Short mmCIF file of C-alpha atoms in Angstrom, two decimals:
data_model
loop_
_atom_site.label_atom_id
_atom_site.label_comp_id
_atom_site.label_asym_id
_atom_site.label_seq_id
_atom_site.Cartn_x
_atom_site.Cartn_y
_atom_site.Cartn_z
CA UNK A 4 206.36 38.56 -85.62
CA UNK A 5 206.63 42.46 -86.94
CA UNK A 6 204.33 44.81 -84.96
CA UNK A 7 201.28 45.55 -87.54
CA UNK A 8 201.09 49.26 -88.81
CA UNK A 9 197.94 50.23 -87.02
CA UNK A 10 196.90 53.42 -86.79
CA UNK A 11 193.10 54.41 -84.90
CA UNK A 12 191.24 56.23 -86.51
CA UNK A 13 190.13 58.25 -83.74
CA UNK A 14 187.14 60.80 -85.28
CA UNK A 15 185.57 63.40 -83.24
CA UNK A 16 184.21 62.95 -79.71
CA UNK A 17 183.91 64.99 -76.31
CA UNK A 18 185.29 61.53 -74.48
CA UNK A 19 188.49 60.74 -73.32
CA UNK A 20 191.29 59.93 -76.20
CA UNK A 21 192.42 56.88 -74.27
CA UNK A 22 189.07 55.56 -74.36
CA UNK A 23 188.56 56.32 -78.03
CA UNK A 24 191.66 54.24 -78.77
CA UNK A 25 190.45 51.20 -77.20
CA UNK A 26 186.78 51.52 -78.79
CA UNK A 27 189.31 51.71 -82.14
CA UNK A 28 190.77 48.76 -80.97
CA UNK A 29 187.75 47.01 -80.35
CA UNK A 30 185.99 47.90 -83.64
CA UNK A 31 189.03 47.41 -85.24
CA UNK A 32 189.03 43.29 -83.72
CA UNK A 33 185.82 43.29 -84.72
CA UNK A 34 185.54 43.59 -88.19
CA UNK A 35 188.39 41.79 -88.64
CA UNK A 36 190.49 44.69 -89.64
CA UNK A 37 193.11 43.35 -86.65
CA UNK A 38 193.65 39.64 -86.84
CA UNK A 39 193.68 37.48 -83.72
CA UNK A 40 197.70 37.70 -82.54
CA UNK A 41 198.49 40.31 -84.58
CA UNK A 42 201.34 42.41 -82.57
CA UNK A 43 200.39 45.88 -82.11
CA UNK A 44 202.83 48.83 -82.57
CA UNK A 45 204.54 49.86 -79.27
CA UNK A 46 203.04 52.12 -76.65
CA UNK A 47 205.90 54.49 -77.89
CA UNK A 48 205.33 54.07 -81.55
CA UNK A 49 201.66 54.77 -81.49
CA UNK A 50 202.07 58.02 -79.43
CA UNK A 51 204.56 59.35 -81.77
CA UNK A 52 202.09 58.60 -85.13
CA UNK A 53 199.76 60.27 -82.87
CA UNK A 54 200.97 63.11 -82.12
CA UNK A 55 199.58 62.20 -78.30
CA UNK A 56 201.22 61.80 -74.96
CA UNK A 57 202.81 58.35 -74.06
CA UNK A 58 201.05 58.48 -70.45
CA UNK A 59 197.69 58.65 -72.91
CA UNK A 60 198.45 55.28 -74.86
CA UNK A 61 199.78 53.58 -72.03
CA UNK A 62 196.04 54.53 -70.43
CA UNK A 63 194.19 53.34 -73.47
CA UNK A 64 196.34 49.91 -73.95
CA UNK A 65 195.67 49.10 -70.08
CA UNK A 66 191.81 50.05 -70.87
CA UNK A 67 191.78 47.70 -73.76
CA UNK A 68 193.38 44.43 -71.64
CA UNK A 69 190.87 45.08 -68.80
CA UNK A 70 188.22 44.54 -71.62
CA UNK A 71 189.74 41.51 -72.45
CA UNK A 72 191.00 42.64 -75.94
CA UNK A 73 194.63 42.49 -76.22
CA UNK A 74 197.63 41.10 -74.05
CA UNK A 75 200.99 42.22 -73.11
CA UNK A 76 203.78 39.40 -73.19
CA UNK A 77 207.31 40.11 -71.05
CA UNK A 78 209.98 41.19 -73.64
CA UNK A 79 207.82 40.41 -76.98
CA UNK A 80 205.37 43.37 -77.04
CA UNK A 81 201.44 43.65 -77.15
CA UNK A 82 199.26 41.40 -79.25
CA UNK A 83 195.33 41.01 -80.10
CA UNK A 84 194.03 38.52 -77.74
CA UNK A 85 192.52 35.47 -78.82
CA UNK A 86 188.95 35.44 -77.82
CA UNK A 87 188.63 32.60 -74.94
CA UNK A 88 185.07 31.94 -76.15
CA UNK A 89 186.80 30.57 -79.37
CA UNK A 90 189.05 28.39 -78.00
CA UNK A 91 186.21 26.66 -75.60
CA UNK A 92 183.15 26.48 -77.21
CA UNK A 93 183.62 25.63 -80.84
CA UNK A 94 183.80 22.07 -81.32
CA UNK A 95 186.40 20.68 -83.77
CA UNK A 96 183.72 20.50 -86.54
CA UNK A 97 182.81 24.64 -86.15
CA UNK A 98 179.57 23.60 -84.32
CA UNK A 99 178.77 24.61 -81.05
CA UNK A 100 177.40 23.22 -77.65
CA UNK A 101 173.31 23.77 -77.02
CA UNK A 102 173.02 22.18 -73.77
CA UNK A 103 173.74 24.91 -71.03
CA UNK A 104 170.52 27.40 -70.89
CA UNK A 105 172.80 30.78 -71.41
CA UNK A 106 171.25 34.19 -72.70
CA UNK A 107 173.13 35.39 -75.45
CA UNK A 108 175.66 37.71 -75.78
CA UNK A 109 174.77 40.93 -77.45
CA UNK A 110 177.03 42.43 -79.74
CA UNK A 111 177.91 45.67 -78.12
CA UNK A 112 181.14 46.79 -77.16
CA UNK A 113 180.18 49.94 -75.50
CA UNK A 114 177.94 48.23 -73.31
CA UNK A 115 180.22 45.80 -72.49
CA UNK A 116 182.80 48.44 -71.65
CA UNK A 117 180.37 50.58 -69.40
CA UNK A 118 179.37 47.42 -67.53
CA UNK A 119 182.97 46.53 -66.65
CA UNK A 120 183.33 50.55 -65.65
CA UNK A 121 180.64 50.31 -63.44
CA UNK A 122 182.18 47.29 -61.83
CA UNK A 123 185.37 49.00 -61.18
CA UNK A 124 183.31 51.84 -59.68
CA UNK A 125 182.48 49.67 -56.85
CA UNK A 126 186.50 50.72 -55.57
CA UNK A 127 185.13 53.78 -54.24
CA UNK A 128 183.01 51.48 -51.98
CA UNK A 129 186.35 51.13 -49.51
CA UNK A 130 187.49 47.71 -47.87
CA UNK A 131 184.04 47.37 -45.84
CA UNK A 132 183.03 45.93 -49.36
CA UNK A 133 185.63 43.15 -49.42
CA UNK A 134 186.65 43.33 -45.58
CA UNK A 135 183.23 42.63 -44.10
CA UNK A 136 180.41 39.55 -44.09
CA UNK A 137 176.82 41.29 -44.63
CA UNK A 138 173.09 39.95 -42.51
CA UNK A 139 171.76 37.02 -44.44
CA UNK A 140 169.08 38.22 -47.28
CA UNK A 141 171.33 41.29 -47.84
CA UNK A 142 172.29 44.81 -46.68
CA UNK A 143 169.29 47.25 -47.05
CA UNK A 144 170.91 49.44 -49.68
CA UNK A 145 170.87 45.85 -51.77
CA UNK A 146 167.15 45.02 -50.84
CA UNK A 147 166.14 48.16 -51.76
CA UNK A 148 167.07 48.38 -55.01
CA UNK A 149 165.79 44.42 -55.82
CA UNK A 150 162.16 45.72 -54.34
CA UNK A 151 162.55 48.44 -57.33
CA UNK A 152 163.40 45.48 -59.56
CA UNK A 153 160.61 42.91 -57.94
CA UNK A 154 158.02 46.12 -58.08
CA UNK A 155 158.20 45.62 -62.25
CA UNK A 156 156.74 42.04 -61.70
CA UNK A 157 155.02 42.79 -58.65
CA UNK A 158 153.42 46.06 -58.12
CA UNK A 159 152.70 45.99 -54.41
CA UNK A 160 155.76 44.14 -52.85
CA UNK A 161 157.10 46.16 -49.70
CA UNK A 162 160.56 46.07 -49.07
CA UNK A 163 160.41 43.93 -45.61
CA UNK A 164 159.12 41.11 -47.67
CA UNK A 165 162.20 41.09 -50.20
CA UNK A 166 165.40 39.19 -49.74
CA UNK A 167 168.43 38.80 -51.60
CA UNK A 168 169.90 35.11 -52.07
CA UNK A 169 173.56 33.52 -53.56
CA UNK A 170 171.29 32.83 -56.65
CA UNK A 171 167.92 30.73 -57.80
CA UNK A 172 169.17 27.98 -56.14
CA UNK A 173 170.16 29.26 -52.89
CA UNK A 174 166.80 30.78 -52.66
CA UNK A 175 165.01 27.42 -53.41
CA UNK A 176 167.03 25.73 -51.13
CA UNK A 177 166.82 28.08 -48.80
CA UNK A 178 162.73 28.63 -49.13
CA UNK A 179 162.11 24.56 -49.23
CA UNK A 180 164.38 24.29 -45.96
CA UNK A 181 161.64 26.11 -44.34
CA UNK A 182 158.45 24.70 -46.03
CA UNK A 183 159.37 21.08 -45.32
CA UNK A 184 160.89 18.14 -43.27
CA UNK A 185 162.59 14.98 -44.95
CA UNK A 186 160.16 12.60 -46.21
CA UNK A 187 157.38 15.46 -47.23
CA UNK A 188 156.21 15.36 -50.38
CA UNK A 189 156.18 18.20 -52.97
CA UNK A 190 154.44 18.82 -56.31
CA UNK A 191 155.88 20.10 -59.55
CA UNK A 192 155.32 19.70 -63.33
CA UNK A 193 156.07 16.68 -64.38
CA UNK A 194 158.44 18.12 -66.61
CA UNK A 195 160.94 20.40 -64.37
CA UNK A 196 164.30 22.88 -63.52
CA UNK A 197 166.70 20.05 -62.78
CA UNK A 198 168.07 22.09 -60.36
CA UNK A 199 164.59 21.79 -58.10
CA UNK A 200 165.15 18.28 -58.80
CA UNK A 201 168.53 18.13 -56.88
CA UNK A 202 167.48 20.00 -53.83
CA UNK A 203 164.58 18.02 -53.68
CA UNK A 204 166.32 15.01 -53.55
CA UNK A 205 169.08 16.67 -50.94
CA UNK A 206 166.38 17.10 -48.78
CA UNK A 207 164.68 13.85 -49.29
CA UNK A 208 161.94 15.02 -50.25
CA UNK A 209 158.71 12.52 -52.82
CA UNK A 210 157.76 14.60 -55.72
CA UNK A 211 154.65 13.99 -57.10
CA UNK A 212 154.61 14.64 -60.99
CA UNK A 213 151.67 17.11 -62.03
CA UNK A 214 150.38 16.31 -65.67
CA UNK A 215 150.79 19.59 -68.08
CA UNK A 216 149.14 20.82 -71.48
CA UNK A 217 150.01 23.53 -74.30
CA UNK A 218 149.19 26.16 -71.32
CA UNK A 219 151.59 24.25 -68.46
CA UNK A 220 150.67 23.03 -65.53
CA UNK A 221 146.72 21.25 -65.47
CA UNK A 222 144.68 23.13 -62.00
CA UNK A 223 142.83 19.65 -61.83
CA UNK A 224 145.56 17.85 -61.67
CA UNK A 225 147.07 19.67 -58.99
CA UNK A 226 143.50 19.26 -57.01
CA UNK A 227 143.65 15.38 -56.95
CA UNK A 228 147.52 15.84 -55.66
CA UNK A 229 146.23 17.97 -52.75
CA UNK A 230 143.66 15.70 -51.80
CA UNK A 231 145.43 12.80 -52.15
CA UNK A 232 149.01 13.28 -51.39
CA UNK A 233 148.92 16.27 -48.70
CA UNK A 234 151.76 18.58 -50.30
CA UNK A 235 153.35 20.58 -47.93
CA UNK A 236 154.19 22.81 -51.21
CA UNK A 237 154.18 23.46 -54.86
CA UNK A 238 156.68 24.64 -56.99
CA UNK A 239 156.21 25.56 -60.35
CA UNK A 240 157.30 28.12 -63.08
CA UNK A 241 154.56 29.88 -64.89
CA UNK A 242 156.62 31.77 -67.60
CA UNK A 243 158.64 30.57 -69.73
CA UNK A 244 158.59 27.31 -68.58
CA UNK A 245 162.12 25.26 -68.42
CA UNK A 246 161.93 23.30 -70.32
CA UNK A 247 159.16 23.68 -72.77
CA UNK A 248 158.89 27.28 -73.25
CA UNK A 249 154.85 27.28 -71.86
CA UNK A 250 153.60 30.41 -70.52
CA UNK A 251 150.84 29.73 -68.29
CA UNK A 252 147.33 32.20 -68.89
CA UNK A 253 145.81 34.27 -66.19
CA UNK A 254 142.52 32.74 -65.47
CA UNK A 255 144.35 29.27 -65.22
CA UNK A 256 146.95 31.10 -62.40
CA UNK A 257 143.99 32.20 -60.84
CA UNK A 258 142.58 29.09 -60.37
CA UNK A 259 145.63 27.81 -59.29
CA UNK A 260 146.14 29.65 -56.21
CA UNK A 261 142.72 29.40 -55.13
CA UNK A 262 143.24 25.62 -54.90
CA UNK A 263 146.78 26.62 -53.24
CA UNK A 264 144.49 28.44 -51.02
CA UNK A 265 141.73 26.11 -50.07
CA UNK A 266 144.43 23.37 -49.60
CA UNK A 267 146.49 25.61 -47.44
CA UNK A 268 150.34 25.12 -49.95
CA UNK A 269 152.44 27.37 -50.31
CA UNK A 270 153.53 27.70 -53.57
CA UNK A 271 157.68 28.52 -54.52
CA UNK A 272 157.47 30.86 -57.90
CA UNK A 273 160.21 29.89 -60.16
CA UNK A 274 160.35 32.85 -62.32
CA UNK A 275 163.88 32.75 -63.85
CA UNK A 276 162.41 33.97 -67.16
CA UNK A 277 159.79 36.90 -66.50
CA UNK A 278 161.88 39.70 -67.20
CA UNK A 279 162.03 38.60 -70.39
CA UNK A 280 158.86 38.47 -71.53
CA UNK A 281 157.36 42.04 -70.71
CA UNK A 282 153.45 41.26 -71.97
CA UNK A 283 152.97 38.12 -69.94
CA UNK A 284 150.92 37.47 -67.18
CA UNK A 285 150.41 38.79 -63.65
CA UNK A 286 153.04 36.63 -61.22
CA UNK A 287 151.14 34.26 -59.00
CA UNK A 288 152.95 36.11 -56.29
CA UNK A 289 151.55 39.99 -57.06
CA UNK A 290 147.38 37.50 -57.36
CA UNK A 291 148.29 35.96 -53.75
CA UNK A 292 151.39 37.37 -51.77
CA UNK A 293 150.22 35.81 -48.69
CA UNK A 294 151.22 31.95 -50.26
CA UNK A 295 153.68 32.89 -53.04
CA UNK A 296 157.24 32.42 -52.47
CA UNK A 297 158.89 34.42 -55.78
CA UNK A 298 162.19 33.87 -56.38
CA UNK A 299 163.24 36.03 -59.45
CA UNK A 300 167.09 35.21 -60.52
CA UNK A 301 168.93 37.90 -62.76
CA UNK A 302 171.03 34.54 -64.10
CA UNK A 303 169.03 34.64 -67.32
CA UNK A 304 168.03 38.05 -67.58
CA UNK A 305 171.54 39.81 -67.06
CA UNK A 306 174.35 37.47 -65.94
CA UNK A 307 175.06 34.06 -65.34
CA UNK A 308 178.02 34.85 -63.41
CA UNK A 309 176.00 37.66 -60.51
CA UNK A 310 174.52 34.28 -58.76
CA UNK A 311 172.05 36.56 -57.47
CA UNK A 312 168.79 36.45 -57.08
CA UNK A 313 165.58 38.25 -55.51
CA UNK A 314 163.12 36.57 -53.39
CA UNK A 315 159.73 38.09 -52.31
CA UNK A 316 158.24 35.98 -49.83
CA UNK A 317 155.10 36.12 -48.16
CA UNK A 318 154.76 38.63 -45.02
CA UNK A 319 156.24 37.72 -41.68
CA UNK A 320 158.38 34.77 -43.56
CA UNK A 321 161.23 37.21 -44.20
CA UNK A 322 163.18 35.91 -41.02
CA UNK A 323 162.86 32.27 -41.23
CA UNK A 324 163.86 32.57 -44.72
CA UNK A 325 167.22 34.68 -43.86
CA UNK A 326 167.94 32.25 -41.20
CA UNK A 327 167.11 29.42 -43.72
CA UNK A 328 169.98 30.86 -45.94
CA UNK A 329 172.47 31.33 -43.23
CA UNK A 330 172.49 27.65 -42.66
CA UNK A 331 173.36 27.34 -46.35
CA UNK A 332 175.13 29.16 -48.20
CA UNK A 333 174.91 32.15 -45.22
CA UNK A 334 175.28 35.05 -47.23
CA UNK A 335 175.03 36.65 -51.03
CA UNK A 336 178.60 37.37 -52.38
CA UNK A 337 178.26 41.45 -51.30
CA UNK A 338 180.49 42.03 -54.50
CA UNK A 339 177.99 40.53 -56.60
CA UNK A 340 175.30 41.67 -55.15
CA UNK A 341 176.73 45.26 -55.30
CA UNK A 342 177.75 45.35 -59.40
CA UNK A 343 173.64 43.84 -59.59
CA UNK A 344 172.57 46.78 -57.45
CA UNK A 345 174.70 49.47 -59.72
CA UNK A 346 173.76 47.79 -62.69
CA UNK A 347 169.59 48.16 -61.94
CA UNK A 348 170.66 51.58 -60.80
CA UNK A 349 172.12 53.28 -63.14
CA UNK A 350 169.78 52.06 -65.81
CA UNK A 351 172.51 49.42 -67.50
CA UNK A 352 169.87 46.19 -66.59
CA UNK A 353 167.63 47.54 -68.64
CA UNK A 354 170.25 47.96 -71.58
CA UNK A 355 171.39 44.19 -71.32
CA UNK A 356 168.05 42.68 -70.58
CA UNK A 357 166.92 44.54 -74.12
CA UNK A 358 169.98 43.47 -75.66
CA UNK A 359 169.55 39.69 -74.63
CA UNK A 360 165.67 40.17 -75.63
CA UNK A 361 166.43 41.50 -79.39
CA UNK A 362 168.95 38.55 -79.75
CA UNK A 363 167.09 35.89 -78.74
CA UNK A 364 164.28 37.71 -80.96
CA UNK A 365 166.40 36.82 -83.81
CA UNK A 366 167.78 33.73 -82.86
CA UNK A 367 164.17 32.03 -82.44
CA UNK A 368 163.31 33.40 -86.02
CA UNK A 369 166.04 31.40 -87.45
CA UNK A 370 165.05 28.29 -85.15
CA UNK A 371 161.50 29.17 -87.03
CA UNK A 372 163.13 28.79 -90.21
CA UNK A 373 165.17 25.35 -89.70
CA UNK A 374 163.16 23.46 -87.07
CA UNK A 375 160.04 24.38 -86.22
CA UNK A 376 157.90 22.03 -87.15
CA UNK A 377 158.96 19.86 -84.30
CA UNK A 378 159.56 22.66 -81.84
CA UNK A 379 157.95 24.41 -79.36
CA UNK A 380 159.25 27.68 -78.99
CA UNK A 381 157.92 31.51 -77.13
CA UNK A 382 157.99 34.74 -78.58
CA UNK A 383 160.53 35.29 -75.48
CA UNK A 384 163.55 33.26 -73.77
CA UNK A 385 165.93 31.37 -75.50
CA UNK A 386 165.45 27.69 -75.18
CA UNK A 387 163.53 25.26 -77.33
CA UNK A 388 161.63 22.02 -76.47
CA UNK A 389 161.97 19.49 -79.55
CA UNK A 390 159.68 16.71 -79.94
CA UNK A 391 161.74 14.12 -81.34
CA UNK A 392 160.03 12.57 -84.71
CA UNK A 393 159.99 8.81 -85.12
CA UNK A 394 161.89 6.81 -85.76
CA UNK A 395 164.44 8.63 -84.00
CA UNK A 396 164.51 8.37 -80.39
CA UNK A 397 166.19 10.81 -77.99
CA UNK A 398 169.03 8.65 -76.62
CA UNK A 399 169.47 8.26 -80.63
CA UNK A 400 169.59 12.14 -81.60
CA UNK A 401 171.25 12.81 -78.53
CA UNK A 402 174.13 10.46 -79.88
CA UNK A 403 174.14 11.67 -83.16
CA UNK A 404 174.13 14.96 -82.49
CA UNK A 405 176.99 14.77 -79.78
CA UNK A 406 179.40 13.00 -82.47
CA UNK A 407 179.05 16.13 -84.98
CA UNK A 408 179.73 18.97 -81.96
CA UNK A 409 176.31 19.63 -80.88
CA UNK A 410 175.28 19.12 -77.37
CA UNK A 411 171.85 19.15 -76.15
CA UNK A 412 169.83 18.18 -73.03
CA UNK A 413 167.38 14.85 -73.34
CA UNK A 414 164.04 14.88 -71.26
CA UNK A 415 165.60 12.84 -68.87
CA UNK A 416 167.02 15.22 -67.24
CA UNK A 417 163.53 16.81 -66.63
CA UNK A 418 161.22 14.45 -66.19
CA UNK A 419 159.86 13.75 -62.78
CA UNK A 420 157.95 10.64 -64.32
CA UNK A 421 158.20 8.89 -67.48
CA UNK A 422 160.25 11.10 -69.93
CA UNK A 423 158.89 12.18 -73.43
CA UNK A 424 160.44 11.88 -76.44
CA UNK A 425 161.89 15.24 -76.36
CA UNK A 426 165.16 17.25 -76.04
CA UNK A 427 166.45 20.74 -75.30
CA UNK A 428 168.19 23.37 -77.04
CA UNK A 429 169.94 26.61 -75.57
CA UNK A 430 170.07 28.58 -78.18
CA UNK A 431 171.99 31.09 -76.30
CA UNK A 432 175.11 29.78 -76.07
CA UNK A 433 176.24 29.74 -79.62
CA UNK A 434 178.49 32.60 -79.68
CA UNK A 435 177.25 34.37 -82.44
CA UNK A 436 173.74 34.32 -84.54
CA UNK A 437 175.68 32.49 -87.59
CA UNK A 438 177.11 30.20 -85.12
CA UNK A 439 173.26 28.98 -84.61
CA UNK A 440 172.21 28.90 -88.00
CA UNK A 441 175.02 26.34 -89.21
CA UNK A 442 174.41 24.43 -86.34
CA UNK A 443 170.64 24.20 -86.56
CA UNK A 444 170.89 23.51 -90.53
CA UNK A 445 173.25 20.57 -89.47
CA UNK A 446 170.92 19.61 -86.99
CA UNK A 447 168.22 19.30 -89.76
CA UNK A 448 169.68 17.48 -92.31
CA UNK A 449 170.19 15.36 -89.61
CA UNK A 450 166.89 15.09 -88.69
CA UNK A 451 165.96 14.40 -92.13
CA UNK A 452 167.75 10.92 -92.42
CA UNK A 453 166.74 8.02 -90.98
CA UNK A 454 169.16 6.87 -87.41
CA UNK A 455 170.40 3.69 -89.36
CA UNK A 456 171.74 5.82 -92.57
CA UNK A 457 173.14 8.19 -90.32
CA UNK A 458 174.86 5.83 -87.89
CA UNK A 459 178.85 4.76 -88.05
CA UNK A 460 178.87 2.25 -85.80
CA UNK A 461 180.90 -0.58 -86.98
#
C-alpha cells in the first residue's frame, strides 16, 4: 500500500508541535479524513513537508501510538490503527452488546490524551510505586484524597474512617467478612447487584428477599425481616438502583435507618451510582455513620478498569475492615489507586464524570424516544429496567434479541426470589450514540411483533 499524502494542518497554539501533530492525527481519524489502515507518510517525509525537525515527528508519531491511534509495522511503515473497540463489540449484524453495565465513552480526544499523560506522570513516583506492597485500606496520601472524594457524598466523614479497597467487590467482601459467620442471614432487595449475590453465596450466607415499589426498597418490609429473621445486616443501594434505576426519597431513608437502628443492623451502602446523580438524596451513611458501611466504587463513575473503590465505614471499624481485606484480596493495586488519586487531584474526575453524565443524558433521551413505554429509566446512570410486554416472555426476548447481535441481562440474574418479567439494558456500552439508536429501533420493531412471527425455529 502507498503511504497517503497527509499533511496536519497544524494552526496556531502555545503547545508543543509534537503534540499538535498527534491531536491532527486524531481529528484527522476522526472525521474520517484518515481511513482505518491507511499508511502514513514516513517520519522523514513528514518533517521535510514540514519544514520541522525529524527528532519532532518521531516525538509526535510515538505520542500518537501511546494513544492508541496508529501502529508501526517492522519494514512496512506506519499505519492508522484499527480501533479494537470495532473489531470486539460490533456484532456481525452492526448491532452491539447491552448486557455489561459500562459508562460510556465520551467523545473527547483531549481528555483522553491528558488522562493517559497523567498516568505516565506517575514515573516520577520512582520504583517504591511498583517495587513495594502498601498497608491494607491504602497509603495515607491515597485515603486522603478518597475522604475529599467521599466528603462530596458525605459531608462529615473524617479521614480515619475511610479506606481504600481492590474495587466494589473487594469492599463488600471484605465488609460482609466482618459483619457475619456462614449460615447468617442477610437482607437485600429482592431485586439485586449480582455481584452481592456471589459473595453472599461464597460465604454461605440465606438472603432474605425485601419486597420493593416505584421508590425501592419498602421500610415495612424490612421491619417484619428484622423481627422475624434476625439479620445480622442489610445491604441495599439507594441510588440508582441496579437494576431498576429507583432512587430511593429521603424521608423513606430516614425511616430506614431508624429501623436499622432499633434492630441493631448494620447496613452495607452500595452506592456505585451517586456520583452521578448530583441532586439526589442524602447517603444513608452521612443520616447514620455510626451503622452505615458506604462503599462508593469509581467503576461507573470514571473507569471500569481503576478497580478501586472508597469505603467509609463506621468509627472504630476501620481496622477490622483492613484486616478483613488483607485476608482477601490484601491490598488495592497502588498503581491504580495512584492514577485514581491524580485523576481526583488534578481536577480530571470531574471532567470524565461530566463527560459520562452528558452522554448518558443523551443516550436515555433516545431510549425515551424508542422504548419507553415499557421502561423504567432515571434522569441519571445508564441502565434501563424493561418490563417485558405479553406475550413475550424474557427467556423469549432474551433469545430473540441474542440471534440479531443484541445482548441483554434477564431478571434472573437479579432476582433473589421469583424473577419478574423484566430485562436489562446497558446502554453504555454501545460505542457510539448512533450505535444505540439502531440498536434500540431494532429492538422495537422487535418488540412490536408477536414471538411466533418473529421466531425461525424450524
Amino acid at each position: 500500500m502507498a503511504a497517503t499524502t497527509w499533511t496536519p494542518v497544524l494552526g496556531s497554539s502555545d503547545g508543543p508541535i509534537y503534540l499538535a501533530i498527534a491531536d491532527a492525527l486524531a481529528a484527522d481519524i476522526a472525521s474520517g479524513k484518515l481511513a482505518e489502515g491507511a499508511r502514513l507518510p514516513t517520519q522523514r517525509r513528514l518533517a521535510v513537508d514540514l519544514s520541522i525537525d525529524f527528532t519532532t515527528v518521531s516525538r509526535a508519531y510515538a505520542e500518537a501510538q501511546n494513544r492508541g491511534l496508529i501502529e508501526g509495522r517492522v519494514g512496512q511503515g506506519t499505519y492508522v490503527k484499527a480501533r479494537r473497540s470495532a473489531l470486539t463489540r460490533v456484532q456481525p449484524s452492526g448491532l452491539v452488546d447491552m448486557s455489561m453495565n459500562l459508562p460510556p465513552r465520551f467523545q473527547k480526544d483531549t481528555l483522553t490524551r491528558r488522562l493517559w499523560e497523567t498516568a505516565r506522570d506517575l514515573e516520577g513516583s520512582g520504583l517504591d510505586l511498583l517495587m513495594r506492597y502498601q498497608e491494607p485500606g491504602g497509603i495515607m496520601e491515597d485515603r486522603v484524597i478518597a475522604t475529599s472524594w467521599l466528603s462530596r457524598r458525605i459531608p462529615d466523614v473524617a479521614l480515619d474512617r475511610v479506606l481504600v479497597t481492590a474495587g466494589a467487590q473487594g469492599a463488600v467482601h471484605a465488609t460482609l467478612s466482618v459483619l457475619t459467620e456462614p449460615g447468617d442471614t442477610v437482607c437485600a432487595e429482592q431485586l439485586t447487584y449480582p455481584g452481592f449475590r456471589s459473595v453472599a453465596s461464597l460465604l454461605r450466607l440465606k438472603l432474605v428477599p425485601l419486597e420493593m415499589d416505584g421508590h425501592g426498597l419498602l421500610p415495612e418490609a424490612f421491619e417484619r425481616a428484622c423481627r422475624k429473621e434476625k439479620p445480622k445486616a442489610l445491604y441495599c443501594m439507594p441510588t440508582l438502583h441496579n437494576p431498576t434505576t429507583r432512587t430511593m426519597p429521603l424521608t423513606r431513608r430516614r425511616e430506614l435507618v431508624e429501623l436499622a437502628k432499633a434492630h441493631n443492623v448494620p447496613i452495607i451502602e452500595d452506592d456505585a451510582y451517586g456520583a452521578l446523580a448530583p441532586d439526589a438524596p442524602a447517603p444513608l451513611a452521612s443520616i447514620a455513620p455510626d451503622i452505615v458501611y458506604h462503599v462508593a466504587s469509581l467503576a461507573k463513575c470514571l473507569s471500569p478498569a481503576l478497580r478501586v473503590a472508597y469505603v467509609a465505614v463506621p468509627e472504630g471499624r476501620s481496622l477490622r475492615v483492613a484486616n478483613a481485606m488483607r485476608a482477601s484480596a490484601s491490598i488495592v493495586s497502588p498503581l491504580t489507586s495512584a492514577v485514581a488519586a491524580r485523576w481526583i487531584e488534578n481536577g480530571l474526575a470531574d471532567a470524565v464524570r461530566d463527560g459520562i453524565i452528558r452522554e448518558s443524558a443523551a443516550r436515555l433521551k433516545v431510549m425515551s424516544t424508542t422504548l419507553s413505554k415499557h421502561a423504567e429509566t432515571s434522569s441519571a446512570g445508564f441502565h434501563v429496567w424493561l418490563h417485558v410486554p405479553e406475550p413475550w416472555t424474557r427467556g423469549e426476548l432474551v433469545s430473540r434479541l441474542r440471534s440479531v447481535g443484541i445482548g441483554v441481562v434477564a431478571s434472573d440474574a437479579f432476582a433473589v426470589s421469583k424473577p419478574p418479567e423484566a430485562i436489562r439494558l446497558g446502554l453504555g456500552a454501545p460505542e457510539t450514540l448512533e450505535d444505540v439508536k439502531r440498536s434500540l429501533v431494532v429492538f422495537a420493531d422487535l418488540l412490536s411483533q408477536q414471538p411466533a412471527i418473529s421466531t425461525m425455529v424450524v
